[in-house]
CSV table of C-alpha atoms in Angstrom, one decimal:
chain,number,residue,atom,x,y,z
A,1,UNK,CA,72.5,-29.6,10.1
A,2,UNK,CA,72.4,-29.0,6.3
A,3,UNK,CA,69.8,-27.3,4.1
A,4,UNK,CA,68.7,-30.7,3.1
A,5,UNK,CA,68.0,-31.9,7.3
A,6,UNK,CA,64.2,-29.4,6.9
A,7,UNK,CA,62.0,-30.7,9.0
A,8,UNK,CA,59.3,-32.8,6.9
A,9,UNK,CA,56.1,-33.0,8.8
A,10,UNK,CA,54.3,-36.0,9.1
A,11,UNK,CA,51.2,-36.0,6.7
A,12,UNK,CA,48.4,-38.5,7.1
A,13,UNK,CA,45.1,-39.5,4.5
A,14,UNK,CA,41.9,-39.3,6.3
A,15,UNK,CA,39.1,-42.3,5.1
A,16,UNK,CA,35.9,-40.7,6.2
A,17,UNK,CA,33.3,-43.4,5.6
A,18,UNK,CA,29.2,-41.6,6.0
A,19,UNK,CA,26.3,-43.2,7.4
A,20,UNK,CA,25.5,-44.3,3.5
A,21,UNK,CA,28.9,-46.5,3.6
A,22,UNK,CA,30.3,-43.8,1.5
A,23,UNK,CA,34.0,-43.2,1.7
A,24,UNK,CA,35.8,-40.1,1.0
A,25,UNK,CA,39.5,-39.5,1.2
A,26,UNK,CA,41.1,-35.9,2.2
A,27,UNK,CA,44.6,-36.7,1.8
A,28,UNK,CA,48.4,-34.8,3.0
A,29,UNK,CA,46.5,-33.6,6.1
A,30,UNK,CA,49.2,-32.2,8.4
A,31,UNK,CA,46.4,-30.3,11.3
A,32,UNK,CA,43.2,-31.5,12.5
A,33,UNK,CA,40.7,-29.6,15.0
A,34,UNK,CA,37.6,-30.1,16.4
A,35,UNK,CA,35.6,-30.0,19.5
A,36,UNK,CA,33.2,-27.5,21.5
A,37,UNK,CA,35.3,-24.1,21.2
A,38,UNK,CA,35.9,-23.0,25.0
A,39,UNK,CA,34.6,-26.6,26.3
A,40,UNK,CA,36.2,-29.4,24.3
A,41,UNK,CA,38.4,-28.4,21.6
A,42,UNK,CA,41.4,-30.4,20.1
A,43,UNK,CA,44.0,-28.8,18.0
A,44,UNK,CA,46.3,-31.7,16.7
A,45,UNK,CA,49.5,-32.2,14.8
A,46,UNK,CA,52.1,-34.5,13.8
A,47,UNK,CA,52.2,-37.9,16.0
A,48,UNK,CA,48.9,-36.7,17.5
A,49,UNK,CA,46.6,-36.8,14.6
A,50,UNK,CA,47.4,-40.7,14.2
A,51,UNK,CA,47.3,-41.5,18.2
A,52,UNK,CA,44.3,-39.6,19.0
A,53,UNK,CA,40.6,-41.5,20.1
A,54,UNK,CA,38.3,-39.1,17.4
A,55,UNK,CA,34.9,-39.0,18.3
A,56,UNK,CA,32.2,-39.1,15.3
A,57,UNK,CA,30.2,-36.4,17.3
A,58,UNK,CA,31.8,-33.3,16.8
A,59,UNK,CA,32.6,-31.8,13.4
A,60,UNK,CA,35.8,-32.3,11.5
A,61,UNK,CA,38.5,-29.6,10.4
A,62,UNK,CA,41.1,-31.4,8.5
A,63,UNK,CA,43.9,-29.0,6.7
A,64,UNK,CA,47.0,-29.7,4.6
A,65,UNK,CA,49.2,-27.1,2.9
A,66,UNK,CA,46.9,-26.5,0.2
A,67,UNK,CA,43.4,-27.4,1.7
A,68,UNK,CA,41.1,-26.9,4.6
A,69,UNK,CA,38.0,-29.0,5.1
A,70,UNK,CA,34.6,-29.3,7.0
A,71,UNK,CA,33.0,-32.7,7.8
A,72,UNK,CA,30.1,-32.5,9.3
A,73,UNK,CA,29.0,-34.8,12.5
A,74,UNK,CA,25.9,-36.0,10.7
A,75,UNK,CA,28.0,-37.6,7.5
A,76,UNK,CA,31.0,-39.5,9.9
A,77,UNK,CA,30.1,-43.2,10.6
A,78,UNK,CA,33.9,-44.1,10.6
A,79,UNK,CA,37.2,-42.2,10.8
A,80,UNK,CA,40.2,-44.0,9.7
A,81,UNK,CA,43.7,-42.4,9.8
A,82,UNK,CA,46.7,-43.5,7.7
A,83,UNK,CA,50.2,-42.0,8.1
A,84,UNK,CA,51.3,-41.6,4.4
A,85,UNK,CA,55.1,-42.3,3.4
């Protein structure tokens, strides 16, 4: 392998739409957790952020290189995941 064969992860754009039929985008997102810590808790990355079932009633923690943000369970009506090119 060459310089040039890095390993590019996979980023995704996140449409959060709120109970209001707001939508908000949070885009390059390369880790996502959330969950119950010590009950329920979901750390994903790469292929996993776009095949995993989210639920809308835990909070969101979506992070890309730059970025780290908190959704909160009471603004998510609809999660919609989009692998970006």
């Amino acid at each position: 392998r060459g310089l040039g064969d890095v390993y590019k992860r996979q980023m995704y754009t996140f449409k959060i739409k709120n109970k209001d039929g707001k939508v908000q985008e949070y885009n390059h997102i390369n880790k996502v957790y959330y969950g119950h810590k010590g009950v329920l808790e979901y750390n994903l990355e790469n292929e996993e952020i776009f095949n995993h079932h989210y639920s809308v009633g835990y909070d969101l923690h979506l992070y890309s290189d730059t970025n780290a943000f908190t959704i909160s369970k009471s603004e998510i009506s609809i999660i919609e995941v989009i692998k970006e090119n």
